[in-house]
XYZ file of C-alpha atoms in Angstrom:
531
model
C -43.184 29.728 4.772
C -39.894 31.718 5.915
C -40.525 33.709 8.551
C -39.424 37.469 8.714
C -36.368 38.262 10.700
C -38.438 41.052 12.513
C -41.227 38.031 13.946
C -38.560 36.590 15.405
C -36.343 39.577 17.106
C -36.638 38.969 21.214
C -37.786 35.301 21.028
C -36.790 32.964 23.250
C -35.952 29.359 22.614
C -34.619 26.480 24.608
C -32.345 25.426 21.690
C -30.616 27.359 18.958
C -29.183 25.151 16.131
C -26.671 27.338 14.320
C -26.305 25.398 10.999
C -28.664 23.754 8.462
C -26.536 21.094 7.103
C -27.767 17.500 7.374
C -26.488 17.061 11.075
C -27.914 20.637 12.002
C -31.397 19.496 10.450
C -31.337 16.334 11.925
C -31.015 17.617 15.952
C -33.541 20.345 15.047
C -36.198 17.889 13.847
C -35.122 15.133 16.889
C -35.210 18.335 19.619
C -38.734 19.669 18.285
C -39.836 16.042 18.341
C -39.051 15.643 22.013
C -41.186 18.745 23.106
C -38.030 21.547 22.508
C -38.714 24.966 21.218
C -36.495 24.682 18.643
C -35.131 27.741 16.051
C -32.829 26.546 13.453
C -30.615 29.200 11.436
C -28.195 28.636 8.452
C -25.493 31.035 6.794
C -26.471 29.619 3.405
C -29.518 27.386 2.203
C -30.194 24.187 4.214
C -27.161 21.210 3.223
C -25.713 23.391 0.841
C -21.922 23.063 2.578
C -20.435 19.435 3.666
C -23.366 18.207 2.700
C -23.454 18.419 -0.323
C -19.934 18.075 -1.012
C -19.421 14.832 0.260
C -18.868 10.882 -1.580
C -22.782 10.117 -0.601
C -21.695 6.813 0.392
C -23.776 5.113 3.150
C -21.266 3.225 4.453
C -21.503 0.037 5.471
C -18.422 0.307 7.898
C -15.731 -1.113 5.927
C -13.112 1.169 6.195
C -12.864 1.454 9.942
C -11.283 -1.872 9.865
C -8.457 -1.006 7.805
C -5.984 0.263 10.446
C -3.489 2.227 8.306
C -1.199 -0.185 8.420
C -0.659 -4.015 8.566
C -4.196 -5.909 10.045
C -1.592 -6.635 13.477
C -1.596 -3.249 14.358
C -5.228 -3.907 16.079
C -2.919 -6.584 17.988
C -0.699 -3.691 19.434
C -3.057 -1.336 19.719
C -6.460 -2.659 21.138
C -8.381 0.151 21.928
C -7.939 0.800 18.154
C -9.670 -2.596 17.428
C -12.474 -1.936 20.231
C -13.128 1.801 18.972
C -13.213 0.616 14.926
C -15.546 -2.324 16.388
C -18.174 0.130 18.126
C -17.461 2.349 15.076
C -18.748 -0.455 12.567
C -21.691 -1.445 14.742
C -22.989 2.265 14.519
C -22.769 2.266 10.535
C -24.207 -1.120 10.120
C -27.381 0.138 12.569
C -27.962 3.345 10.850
C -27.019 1.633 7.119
C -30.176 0.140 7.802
C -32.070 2.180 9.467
C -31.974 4.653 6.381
C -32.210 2.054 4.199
C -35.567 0.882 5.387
C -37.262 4.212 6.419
C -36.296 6.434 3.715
C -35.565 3.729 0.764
C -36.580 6.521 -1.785
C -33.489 8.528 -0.874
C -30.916 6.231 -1.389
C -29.821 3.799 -4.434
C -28.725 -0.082 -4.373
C -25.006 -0.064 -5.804
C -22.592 -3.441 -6.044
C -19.090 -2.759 -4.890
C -16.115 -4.786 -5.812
C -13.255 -4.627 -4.341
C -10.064 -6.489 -6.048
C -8.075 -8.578 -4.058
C -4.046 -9.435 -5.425
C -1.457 -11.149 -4.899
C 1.335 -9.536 -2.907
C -1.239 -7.245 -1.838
C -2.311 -5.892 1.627
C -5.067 -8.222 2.463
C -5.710 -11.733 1.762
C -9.114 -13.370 0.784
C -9.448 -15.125 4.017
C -9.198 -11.741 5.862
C -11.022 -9.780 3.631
C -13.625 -12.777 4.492
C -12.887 -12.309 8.313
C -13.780 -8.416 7.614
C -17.416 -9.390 6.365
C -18.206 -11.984 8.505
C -17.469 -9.230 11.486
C -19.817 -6.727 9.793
C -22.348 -9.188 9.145
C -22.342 -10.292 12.318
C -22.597 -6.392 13.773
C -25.202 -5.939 11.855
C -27.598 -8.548 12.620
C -30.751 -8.444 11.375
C -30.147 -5.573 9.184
C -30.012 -4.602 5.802
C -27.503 -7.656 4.221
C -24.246 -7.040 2.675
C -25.018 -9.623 0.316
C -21.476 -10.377 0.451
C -19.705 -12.888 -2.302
C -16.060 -13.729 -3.109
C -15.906 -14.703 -6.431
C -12.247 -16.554 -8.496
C -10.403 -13.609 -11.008
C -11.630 -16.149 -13.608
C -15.177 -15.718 -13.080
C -15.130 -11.891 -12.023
C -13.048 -11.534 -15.665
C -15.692 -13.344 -17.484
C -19.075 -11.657 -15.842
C -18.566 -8.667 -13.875
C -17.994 -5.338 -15.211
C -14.579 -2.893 -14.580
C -12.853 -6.583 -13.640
C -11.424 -6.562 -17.686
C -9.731 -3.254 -17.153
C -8.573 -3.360 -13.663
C -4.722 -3.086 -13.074
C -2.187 -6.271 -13.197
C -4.701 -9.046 -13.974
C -2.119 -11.656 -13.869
C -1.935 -11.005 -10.154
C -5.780 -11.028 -9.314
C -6.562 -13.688 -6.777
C -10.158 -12.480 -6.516
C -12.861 -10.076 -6.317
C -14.924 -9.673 -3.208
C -18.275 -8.265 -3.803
C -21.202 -6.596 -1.612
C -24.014 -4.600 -1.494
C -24.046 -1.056 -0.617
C -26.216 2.121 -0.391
C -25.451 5.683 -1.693
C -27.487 8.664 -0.121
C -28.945 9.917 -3.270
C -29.582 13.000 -2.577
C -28.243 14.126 1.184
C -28.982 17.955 -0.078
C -32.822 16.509 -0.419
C -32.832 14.922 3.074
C -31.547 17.944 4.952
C -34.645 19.632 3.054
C -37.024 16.802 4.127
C -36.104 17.085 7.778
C -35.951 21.084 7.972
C -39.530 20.723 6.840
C -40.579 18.269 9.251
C -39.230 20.146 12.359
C -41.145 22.997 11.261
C -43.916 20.225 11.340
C -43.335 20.065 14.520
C -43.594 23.238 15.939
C -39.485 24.365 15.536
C -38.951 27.841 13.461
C -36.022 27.629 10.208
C -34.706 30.268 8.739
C -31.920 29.532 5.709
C -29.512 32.536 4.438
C -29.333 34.144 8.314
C -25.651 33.981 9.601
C -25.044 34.248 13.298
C -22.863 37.401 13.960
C -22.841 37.746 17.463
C -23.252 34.844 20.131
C -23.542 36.358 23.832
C -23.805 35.026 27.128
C -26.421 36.988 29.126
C -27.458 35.488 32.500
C -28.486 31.543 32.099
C -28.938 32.072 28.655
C -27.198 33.016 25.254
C -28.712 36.079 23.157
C -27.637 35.240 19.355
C -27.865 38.165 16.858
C -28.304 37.276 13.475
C -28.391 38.741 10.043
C -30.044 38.860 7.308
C -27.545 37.746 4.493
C -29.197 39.829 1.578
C -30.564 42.847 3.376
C -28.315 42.757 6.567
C -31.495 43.427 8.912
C -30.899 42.414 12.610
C -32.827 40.319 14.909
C -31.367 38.532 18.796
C -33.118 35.487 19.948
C -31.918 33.715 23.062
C -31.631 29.998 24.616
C -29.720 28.109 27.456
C -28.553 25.901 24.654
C -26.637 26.278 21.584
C -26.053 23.675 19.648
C -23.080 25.008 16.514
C -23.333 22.640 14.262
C -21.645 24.971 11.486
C -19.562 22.560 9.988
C -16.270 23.897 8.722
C -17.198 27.147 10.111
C -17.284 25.913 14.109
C -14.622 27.866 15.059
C -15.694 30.614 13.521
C -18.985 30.841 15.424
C -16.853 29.886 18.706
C -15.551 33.062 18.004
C -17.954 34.930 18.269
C -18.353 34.567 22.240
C -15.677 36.808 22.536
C -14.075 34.622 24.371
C -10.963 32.449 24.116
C -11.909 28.988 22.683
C -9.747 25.981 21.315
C -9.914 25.182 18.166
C -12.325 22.602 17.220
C -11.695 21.999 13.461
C -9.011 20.420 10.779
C -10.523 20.374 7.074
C -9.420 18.617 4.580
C -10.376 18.381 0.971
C -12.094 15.723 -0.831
C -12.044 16.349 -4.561
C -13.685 14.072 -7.375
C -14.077 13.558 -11.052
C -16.727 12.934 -13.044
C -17.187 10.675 -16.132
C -19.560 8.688 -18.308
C -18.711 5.147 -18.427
C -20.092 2.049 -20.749
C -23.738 1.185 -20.263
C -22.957 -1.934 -18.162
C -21.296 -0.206 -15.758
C -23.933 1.470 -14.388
C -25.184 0.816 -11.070
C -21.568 -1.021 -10.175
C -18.304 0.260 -8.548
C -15.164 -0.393 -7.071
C -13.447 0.021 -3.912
C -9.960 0.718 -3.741
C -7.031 2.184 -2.136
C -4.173 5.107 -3.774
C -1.202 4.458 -3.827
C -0.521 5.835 -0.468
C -2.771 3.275 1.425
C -6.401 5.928 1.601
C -9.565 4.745 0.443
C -10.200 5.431 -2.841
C -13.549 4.638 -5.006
C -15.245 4.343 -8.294
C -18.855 5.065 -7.645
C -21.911 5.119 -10.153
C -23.759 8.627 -9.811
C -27.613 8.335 -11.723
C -26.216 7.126 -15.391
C -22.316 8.913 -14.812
C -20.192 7.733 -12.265
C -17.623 9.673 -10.466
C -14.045 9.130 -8.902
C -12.650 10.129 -5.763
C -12.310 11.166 -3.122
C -8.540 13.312 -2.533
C -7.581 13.935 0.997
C -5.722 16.757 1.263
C -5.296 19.753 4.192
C -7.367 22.486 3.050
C -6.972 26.146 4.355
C -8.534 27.789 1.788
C -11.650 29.904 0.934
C -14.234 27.589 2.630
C -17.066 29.051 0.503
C -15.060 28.633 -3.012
C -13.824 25.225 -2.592
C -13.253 23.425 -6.273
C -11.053 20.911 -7.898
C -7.509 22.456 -8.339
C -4.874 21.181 -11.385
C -3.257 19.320 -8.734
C -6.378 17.816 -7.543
C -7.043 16.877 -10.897
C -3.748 15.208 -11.988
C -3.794 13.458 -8.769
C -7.493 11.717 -9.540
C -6.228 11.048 -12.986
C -3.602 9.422 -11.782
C -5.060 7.283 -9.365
C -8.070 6.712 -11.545
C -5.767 4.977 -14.162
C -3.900 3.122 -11.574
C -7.083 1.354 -10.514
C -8.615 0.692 -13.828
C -6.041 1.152 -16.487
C -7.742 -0.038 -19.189
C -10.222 2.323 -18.980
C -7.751 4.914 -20.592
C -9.543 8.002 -18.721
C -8.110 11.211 -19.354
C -8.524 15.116 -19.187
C -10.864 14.558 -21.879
C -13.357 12.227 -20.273
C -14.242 14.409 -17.449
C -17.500 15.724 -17.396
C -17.743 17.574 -14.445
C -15.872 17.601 -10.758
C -16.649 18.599 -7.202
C -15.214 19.173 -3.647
C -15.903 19.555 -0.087
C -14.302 19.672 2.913
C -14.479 17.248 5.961
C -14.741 19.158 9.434
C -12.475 17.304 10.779
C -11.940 17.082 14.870
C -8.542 19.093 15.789
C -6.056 17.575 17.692
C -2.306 18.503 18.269
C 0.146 16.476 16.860
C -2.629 15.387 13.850
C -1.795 17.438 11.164
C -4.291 16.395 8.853
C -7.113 15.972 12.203
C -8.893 12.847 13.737
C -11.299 11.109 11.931
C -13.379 11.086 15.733
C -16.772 12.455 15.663
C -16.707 14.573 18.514
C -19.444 16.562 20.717
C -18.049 19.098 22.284
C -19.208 20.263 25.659
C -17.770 24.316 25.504
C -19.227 24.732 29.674
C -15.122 23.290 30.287
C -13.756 26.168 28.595
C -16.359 28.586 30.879
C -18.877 28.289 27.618
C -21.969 26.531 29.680
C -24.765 25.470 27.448
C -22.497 25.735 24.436
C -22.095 22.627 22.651
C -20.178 21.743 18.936
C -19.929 18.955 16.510
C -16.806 17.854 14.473
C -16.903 15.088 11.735
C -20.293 14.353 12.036
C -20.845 11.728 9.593
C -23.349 11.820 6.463
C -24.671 8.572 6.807
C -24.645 8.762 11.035
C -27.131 12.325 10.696
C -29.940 10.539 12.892
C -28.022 9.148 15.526
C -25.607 12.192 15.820
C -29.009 14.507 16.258
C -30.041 12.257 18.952
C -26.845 12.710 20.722
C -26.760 16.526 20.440
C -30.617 16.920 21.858
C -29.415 14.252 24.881
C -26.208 16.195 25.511
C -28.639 19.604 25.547
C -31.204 17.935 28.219
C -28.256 18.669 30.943
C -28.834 22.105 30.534
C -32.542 22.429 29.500
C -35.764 20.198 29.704
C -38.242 20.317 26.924
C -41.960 21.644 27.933
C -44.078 21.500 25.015
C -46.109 18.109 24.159
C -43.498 15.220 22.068
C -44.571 14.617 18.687
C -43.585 11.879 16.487
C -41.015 12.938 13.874
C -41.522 11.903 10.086
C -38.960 9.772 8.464
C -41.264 10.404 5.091
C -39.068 11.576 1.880
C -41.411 14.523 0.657
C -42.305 14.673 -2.764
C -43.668 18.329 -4.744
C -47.618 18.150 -4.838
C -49.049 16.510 -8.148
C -49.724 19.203 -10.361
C -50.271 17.746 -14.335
C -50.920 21.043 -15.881
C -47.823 22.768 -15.232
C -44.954 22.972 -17.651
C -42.097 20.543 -17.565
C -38.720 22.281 -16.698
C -37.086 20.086 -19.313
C -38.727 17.744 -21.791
C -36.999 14.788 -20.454
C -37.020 15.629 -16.367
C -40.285 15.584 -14.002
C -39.561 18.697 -12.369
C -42.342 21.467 -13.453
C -42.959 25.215 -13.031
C -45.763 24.541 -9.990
C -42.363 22.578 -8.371
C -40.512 26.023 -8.387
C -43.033 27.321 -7.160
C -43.721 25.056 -4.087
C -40.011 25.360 -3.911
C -40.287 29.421 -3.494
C -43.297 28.936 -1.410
C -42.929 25.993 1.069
C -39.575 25.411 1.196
C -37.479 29.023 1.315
C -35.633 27.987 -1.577
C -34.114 32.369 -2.175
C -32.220 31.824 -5.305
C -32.365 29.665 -8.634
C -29.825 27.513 -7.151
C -31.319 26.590 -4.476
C -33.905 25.322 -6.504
C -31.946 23.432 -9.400
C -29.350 22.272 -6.889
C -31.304 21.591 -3.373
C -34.737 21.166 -4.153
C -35.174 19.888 -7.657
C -32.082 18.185 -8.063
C -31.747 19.483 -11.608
C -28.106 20.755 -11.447
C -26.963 17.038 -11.720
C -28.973 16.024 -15.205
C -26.306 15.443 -18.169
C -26.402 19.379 -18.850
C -26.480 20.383 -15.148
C -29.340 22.349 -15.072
C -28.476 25.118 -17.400
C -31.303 24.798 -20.171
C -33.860 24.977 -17.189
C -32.494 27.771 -15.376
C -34.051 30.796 -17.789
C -37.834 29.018 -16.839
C -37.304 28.216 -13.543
C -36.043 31.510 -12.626
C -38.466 33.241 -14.467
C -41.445 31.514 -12.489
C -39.636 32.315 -9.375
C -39.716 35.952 -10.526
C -43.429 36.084 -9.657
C -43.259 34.956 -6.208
C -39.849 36.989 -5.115
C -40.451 40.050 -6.896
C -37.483 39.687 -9.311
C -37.482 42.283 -12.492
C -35.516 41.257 -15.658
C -32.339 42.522 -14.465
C -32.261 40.236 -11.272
C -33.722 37.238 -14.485
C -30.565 37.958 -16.316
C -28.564 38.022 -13.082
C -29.742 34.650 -11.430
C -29.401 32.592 -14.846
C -26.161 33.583 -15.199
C -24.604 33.599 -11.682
C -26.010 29.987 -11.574
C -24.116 29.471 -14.851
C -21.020 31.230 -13.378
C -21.380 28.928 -10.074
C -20.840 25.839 -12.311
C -18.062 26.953 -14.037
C -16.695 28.044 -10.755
C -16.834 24.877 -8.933
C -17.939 22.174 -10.732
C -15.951 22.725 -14.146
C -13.013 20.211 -14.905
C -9.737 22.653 -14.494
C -8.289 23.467 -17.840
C -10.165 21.976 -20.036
C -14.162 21.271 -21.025
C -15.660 18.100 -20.605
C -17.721 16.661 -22.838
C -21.056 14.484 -21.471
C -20.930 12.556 -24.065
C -17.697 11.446 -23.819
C -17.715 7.411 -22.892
C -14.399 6.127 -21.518
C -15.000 2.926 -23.713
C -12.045 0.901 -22.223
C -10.549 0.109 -25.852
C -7.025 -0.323 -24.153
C -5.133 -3.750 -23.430
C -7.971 -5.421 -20.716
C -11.270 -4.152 -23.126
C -11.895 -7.768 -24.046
C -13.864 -10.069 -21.349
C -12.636 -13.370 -21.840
């Protein structure tokens, strides 16, 4: 149940988590579990920024051992080598430690990754790379890791027959890896189970003033749809706001360094042949960045751009030049695919929160706590590019950092790993004929989990917003049975239905021009053929 604003005007805490994305949920839930009084307060609805915005990928670590540059760069620079080592060894551990606590929140996808002549690596070192994360990850979750000849990856695997300059494939390595289905879901799940545990949430409540007084911070918020007032206070704050740290820095009043670089990730989306699904590949653009084809349910989606982005951080979309650029880099990897304008179902972007460091223009790629008690900010503490797939550890970290300030003294609990699921409830009315999701879901949606507007619920807690028609045919019912519970008349109906509507046009539309679901990029160009 949300609590009021006006229950919670006075209290005091010994941590205030200012940010419900999936790192902000994830140090609630581990602080509550260790015996914290915990109050947790987002801007928005819970992973509705970064979160949701980001390539899902549960990353099994590969990419920190690409250097940006030639593979003897870790020669002159060690400390690079050491730091990507340590880096890899955290996302093999928590690869599978999601993997086997939460399996019904993330999906089993094959990755191959092409391997040419005259290009950067060579099979023996992409070999060398493996063995090294196999042998971080020790008695994890395998890689199930296979280098197979061009020959045979021509013959059986899909995306291999339309993949750039065949006559210069040497191979195609091949592994297993993980997608978080559904991060927006998982920041839900743990909200729910800090409140479990005793800790208070409260979505759509900005922070507007964050004062020291004494040994303590008082932090006014706001109500973001009546603009009511409440101050709570704790020794610790943890901001964990994302792209908006700085921001909430701010509003000490007093003169803080700035914390954050952003920069954009953009994607595509498309609907490719039938035996593509549940396949990708891993690549690199042109100008050496990581660069993917990953299946998404039955589409899959390209990406991602990385770009500086000083924008509007809460209207961030897929630009034209975003767009060309994915096209572009899209038909450089699998060219006889023949994607264009046309293909493109749907896009999205985010933007990383980046740490900021001089002389980085586009930020380091560091997750960083910040300890703010250096810059005469005591007990104020902030995250930068805290990692998706890293959320558990990184909310561990936070509520250790916070003990040096404040010591929990309420009774531990034991937090739930559990992916929650809506209560059975046969006799309600499906949503849509073809989806799960019925009216006693919105409901428990409204009711359980704060969920304010209809896209909240078709984006965050039903997961509707990605079916092939994003939602739209279900958002008259669902925001109709979510009239009953909120007090919505017709007018607000007709208002939430089509905000929703203008919301997906707005930043999930394909720039230009309308894409078609049922568009198939069939691959009918020069490499269709297996053979």
């Amino acid at each position: 149940m949300r609590p009021s604003l006006a229950s919670l005007d006075c209290r005091r805490f010994d941590i205030v988590v200012v940010g419900g994305g999936i790192n902000g949920a994830a140090a609630a839930q581990a602080a509550a579990a260790q015996g914290y009084s915990v109050a947790l307060f987002e801007k928005g609805d819970f992973g509705s920024g970064s979160t949701a915005r980001s390539s899902r990928l549960l990353h099994c670590g590969l990419r920190y051992l690409v250097p940006g540059g030639p593979l003897t760069t870790f020669l002159w620079h060690p400390d690079r080598f050491i730091k990507a080592v340590n880096t890899v060894r955290r996302s093999m551990a928590v690869r599978s430690d999601f993997v086997r606590t939460q399996p019904e929140r993330v999906r089993k996808i094959r990755m191959h990754y092409p391997i040419y002549h005259g290009g950067p690596y060579a099979p023996w070192q992409v070999d060398s790379a493996f063995l090294l994360l196999r042998s971080l990850g020790e008695g994890g979750v395998p890689l199930d890791y296979e280098r197979v000849s061009a020959q045979k990856a021509l013959a059986e695997q899909p995306f291999v027959p339309w993949l750039r300059d065949l006559d210069k494939l040497r191979a195609v390595s091949c592994y297993t890896e993980y997608q978080i289905d559904w991060p927006e879901r998982v920041a839900v799940d743990m909200v729910r189970d800090a409140e479990r545990l005793g800790a208070v949430a409260r979505n759509y409540t900005p922070a507007v003033g964050v004062q020291r007084d004494g040994e303590a911070w008082r932090v006014t918020l706001a109500d973001a749809g009546t603009g009511e007032q409440a101050t709570v206070s704790a020794p610790v704050v943890l901001n964990l706001a994302g792209i908006w740290v700085d921001d909430v820095n701010a509003l000490t009043g007093q003169p803080v360094s700035p914390k954050i670089t952003g920069t954009k990730g953009a994607h595509i989306v498309v609907k490719l042949p039938p035996e593509c699904q549940g396949h990708g590949v891993a690549g690199v653009t042109r100008a050496g960045r990581p660069f993917y084809c990953m299946p998404w349910r039955d589409l899959h989606f390209f990406g991602p751009t990385e770009t500086l982005y000083e924008g509007d951080r809460d209207a961030i979309a897929v630009d034209a030049a975003d767009l060309e650029f994915l096209l572009a880099e899209t038909n450089h990897l699998v060219p006889g695919l023949g994607i264009t304008r046309d293909h493109v179902v749907s896009t999205w972007a985010g933007v990383r929160p980046l740490t900021y460091e001089p002389g980085l223009p586009m930020g380091a790629r560091n997750r960083k706590i910040h300890d703010l008690s250096a810059e005469g900010l005591s007990g104020l503490f902030a995250l930068t590019n805290g990692s998706l797939g890293a959320h558990r550890a990184t909310g561990q970290d936070l509520v250790a950092a916070a003990a040096r300030f404040v010591k929990p003294f309420g009774e531990p609990g034991t937090l739930s790993r559990a992916a929650l699921q809506f209560p059975d409830n046969t006799n309600s009315a499906r949503l849509e004929p073809d989806a799960s999701t019925t009216l006693a879901d919105v409901r428990h949606a409204v009711g359980v989990e704060q969920a304010q507007t209809l896209e909240d619920v078709l984006l965050r807690r039903t997961g509707l917003a990605w079916s092939a028609d994003q939602g739209r045919a279900a958002a008259a019912p669902a925001a109709e049975a979510m009239a009953a519970m909120l007090g919505w008349d017709d007018v607000r109906i007709k208002a939430e239905v089509s905000g929703y509507r203008a919301m997906l046009d707005r930043l999930y539309s394909v720039p230009g021009a309308g894409g078609d679901p049922s568009s198939v990029a069939t691959g009918e160009g020069r490499h269709a053929s297996r053979g």
